[in-house]
Coordinates of C-alpha atoms in Angstrom, one line a residue:
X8 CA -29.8 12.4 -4.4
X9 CA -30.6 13.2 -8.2
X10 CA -30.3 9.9 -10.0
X11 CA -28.6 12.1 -13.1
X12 CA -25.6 13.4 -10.2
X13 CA -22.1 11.5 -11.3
X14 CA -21.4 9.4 -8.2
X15 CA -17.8 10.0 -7.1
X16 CA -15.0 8.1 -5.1
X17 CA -11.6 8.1 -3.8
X18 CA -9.9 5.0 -2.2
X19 CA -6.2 6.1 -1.5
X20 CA -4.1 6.3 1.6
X21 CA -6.3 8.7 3.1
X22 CA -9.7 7.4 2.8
X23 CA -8.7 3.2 3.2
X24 CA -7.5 2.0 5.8
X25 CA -6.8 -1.2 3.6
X26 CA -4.7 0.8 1.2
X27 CA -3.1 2.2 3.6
X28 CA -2.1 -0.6 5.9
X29 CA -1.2 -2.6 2.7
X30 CA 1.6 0.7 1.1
X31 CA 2.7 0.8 5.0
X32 CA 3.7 -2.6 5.5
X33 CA 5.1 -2.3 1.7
X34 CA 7.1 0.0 1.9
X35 CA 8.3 -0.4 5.5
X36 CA 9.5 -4.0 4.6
X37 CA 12.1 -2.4 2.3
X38 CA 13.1 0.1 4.6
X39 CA 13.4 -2.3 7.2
X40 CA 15.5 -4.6 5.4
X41 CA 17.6 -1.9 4.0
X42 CA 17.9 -0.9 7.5
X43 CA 19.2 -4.8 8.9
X44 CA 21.4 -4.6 6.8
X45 CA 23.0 -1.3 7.8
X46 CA 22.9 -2.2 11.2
X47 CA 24.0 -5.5 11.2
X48 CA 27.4 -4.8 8.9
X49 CA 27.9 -1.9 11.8
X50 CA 27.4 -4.2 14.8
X51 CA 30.0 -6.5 13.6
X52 CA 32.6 -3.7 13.1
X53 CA 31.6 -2.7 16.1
X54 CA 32.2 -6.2 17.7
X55 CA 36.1 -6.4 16.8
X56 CA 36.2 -2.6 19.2
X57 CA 33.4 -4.1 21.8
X58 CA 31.3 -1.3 21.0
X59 CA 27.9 -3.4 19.8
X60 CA 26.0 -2.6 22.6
X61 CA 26.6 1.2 21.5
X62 CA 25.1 0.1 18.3
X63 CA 22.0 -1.5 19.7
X64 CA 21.3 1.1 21.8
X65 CA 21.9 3.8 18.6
X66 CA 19.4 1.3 16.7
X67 CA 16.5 1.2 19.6
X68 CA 17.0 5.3 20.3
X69 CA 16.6 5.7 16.4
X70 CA 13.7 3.5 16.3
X71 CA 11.7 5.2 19.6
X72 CA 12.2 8.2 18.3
X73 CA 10.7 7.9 14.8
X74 CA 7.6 6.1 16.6
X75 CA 7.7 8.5 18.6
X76 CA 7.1 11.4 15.7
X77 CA 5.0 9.2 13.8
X78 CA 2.7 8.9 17.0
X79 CA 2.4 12.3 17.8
X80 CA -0.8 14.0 17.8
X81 CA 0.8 17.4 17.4
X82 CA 1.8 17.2 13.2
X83 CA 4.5 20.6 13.6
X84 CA 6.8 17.5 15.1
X85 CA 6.5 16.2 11.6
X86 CA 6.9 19.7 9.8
X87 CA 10.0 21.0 12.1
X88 CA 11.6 17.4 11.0
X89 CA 10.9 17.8 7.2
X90 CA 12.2 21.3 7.3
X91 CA 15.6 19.7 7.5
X92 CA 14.9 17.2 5.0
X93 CA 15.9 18.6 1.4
X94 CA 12.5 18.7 0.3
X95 CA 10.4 21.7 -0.8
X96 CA 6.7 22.6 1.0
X97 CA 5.8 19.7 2.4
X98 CA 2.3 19.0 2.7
X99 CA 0.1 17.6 5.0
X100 CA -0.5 14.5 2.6
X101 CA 3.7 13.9 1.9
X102 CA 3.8 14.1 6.6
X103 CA 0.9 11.2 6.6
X104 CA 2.7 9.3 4.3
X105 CA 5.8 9.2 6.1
X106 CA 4.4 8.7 8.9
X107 CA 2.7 5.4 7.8
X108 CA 6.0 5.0 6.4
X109 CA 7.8 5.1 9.6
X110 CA 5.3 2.9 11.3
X111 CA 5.7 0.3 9.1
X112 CA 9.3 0.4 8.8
X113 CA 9.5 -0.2 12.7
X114 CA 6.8 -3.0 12.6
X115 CA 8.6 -4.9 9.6
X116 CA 12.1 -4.2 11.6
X117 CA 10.7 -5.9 14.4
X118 CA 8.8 -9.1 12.8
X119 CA 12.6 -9.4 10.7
X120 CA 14.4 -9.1 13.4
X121 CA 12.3 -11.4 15.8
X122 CA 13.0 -14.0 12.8
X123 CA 16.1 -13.6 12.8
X124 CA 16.5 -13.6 16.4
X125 CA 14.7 -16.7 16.6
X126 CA 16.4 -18.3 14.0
X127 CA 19.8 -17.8 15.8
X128 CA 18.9 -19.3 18.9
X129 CA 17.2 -22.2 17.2
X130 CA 20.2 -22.8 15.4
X131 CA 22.8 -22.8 18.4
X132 CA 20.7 -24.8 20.6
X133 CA 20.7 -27.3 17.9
X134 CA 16.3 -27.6 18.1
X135 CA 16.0 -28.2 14.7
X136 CA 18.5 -30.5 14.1
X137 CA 20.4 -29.7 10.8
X138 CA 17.6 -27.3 9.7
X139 CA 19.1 -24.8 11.6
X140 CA 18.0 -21.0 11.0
X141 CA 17.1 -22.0 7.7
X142 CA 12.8 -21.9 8.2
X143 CA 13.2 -18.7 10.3
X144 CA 15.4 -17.7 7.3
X145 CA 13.6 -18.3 4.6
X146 CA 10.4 -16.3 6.4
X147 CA 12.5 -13.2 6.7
X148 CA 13.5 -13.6 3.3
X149 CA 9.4 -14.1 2.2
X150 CA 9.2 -10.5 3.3
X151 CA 10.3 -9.0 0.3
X152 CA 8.0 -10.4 -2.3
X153 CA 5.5 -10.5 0.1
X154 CA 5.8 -6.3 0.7
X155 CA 6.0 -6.3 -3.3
X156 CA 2.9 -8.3 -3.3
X157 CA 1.5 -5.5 -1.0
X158 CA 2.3 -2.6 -3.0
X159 CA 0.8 -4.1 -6.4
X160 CA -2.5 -4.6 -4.3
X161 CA -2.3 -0.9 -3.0
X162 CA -2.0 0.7 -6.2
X163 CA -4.9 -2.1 -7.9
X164 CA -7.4 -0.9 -4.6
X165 CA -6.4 2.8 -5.2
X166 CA -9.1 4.4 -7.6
X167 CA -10.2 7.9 -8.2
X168 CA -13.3 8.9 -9.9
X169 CA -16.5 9.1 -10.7
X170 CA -20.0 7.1 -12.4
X171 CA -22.2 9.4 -14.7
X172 CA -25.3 7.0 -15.4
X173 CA -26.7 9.5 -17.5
X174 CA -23.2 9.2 -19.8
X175 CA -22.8 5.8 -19.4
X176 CA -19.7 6.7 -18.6
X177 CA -16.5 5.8 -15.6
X178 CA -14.4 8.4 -15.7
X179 CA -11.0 7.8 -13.2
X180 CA -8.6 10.3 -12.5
X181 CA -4.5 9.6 -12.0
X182 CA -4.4 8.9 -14.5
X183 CA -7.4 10.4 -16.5
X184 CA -9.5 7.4 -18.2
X185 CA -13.0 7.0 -19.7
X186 CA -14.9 3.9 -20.0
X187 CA -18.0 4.1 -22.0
X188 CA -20.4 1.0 -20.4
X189 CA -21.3 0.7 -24.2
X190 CA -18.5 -1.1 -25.2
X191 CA -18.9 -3.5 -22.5
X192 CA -21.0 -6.4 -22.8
X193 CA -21.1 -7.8 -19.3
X194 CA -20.0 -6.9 -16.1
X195 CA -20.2 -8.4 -12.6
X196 CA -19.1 -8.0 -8.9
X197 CA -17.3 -10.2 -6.2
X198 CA -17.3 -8.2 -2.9
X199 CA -14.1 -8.3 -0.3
X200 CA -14.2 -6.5 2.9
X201 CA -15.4 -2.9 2.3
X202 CA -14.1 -3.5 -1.9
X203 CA -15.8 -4.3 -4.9
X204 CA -14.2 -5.7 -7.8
X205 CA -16.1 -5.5 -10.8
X206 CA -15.0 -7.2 -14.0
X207 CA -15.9 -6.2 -17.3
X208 CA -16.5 -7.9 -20.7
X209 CA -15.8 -5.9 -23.7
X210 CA -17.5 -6.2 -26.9
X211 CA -15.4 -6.6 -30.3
X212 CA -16.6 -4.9 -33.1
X213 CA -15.3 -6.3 -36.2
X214 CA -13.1 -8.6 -34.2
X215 CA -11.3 -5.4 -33.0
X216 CA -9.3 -5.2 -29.4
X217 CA -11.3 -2.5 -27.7
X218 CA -8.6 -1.2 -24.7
X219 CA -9.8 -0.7 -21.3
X220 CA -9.0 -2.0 -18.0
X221 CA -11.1 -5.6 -17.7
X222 CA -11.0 -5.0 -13.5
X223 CA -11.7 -2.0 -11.5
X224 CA -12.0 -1.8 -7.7
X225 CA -14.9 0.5 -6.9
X226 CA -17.0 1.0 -3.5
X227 CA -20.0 -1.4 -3.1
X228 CA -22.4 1.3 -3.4
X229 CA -20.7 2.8 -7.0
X230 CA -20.0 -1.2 -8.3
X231 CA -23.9 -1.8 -8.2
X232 CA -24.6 1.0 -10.0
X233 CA -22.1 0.2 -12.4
X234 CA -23.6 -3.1 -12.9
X235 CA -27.2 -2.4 -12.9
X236 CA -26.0 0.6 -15.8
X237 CA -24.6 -2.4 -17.9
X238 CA -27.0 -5.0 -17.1
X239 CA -29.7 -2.4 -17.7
X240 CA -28.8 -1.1 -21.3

């Protein structure tokens, strides 16, 4: 490769599995709680007509189904079901998406509801004394900062963009950014799994606040570079 080619990058949904997994589970643990709640508000109505087992079975049919989609290797499944959906041209990026969506929506229904489940049981039978549910509770409940947690950590991992080391310069995209490596004193790396986070020390010209992010998460490969550009000035 020419040392003067701009080294480019994308980390999103589609090209880390980390990112990915992490917006899944995210997002699913909001739809899955949203959808507890639905559910269990109709299975008590249901209960005073003796119809829950209707309910449950609507639930699990509803469930199998959208694994079922979501699983399929044959993507029209997913484009015949978002024709009916009020949205316009869906693409083959906005079908991934809610497919991951849909996958982690089921998982997060079933680690809730196993909590729950558990929790109810444990509480009858009296096995925790006059804790009750309430540890089994307060796990369920730990999935919602826990998926906001996630989605903060997706969008920080998501980068798009490219290193020109003959520029001295990071441009990112989404949204559109320059970082000129002269304005940055320092910089250095800590690795995690297939990530670098590199963190930057800006200079201060005249005591003045020079804006910029102070943390980017790059591949290994571009995050040496980076450094060795800074280091090497």
């Amino acid at each position: 490769m020419d040392a003067s080619e701009p080294l480019r990058w994308r980390r999103d949904p589609d090209t880390s599995r980390t990112v990915r997994l992490l917006w899944s589970l995210g997002v699913g643990t909001f739809f899955a709680v949203s959808t507890i709640i639905i559910f269990w508000r109709l299975y008590d109505m249901a209960g005073q007509v003796g119809g829950r087992s209707v309910v449950a079975a609507a639930l699990a049919a509803v469930l199998v189904t959208g694994v079922a989609f979501a699983l399929s290797a044959d993507q029209r499944h997913l484009e015949r079901l978002a024709e009916r959906l009020p949205v316009s041209d869906p693409s083959d990026v906005s079908l991934d998406r809610a497919r991951d969506a849909i996958l982690g929506t089921t998982a997060m229904i079933v680690v809730i509801g196993s909590l729950m489940l558990v929790g109810r049981i444990v509480s009858q039978r009296g096995l925790l004394g006059d804790l009750g549910a309430g540890p089994f509770t307060g796990l369920a409940a730990l999935t919602l900062p826990m998926a906001l947690v996630a989605l903060l950590l997706a969008s920080f991992l998501r980068s798009v963009g490219a290193y020109d080391p003959d520029e001295r310069t990071i441009y990112l995209y989404d949204p559109d950014q320059a970082i000129d490596l002269d304005v940055i004193e320092g910089a250095s790396v800590r690795r995690i799994g297939d990530v670098a986070i590199v963190s930057f020390d800006y200079a201060q010209p005249d005591g003045r606040y020079v804006q910029g992010p102070r943390r980017l998460a790059l591949p290994p490969r571009v995050a040496d570079e980076v450094v060795d550009g800074v280091d090497g000035r």
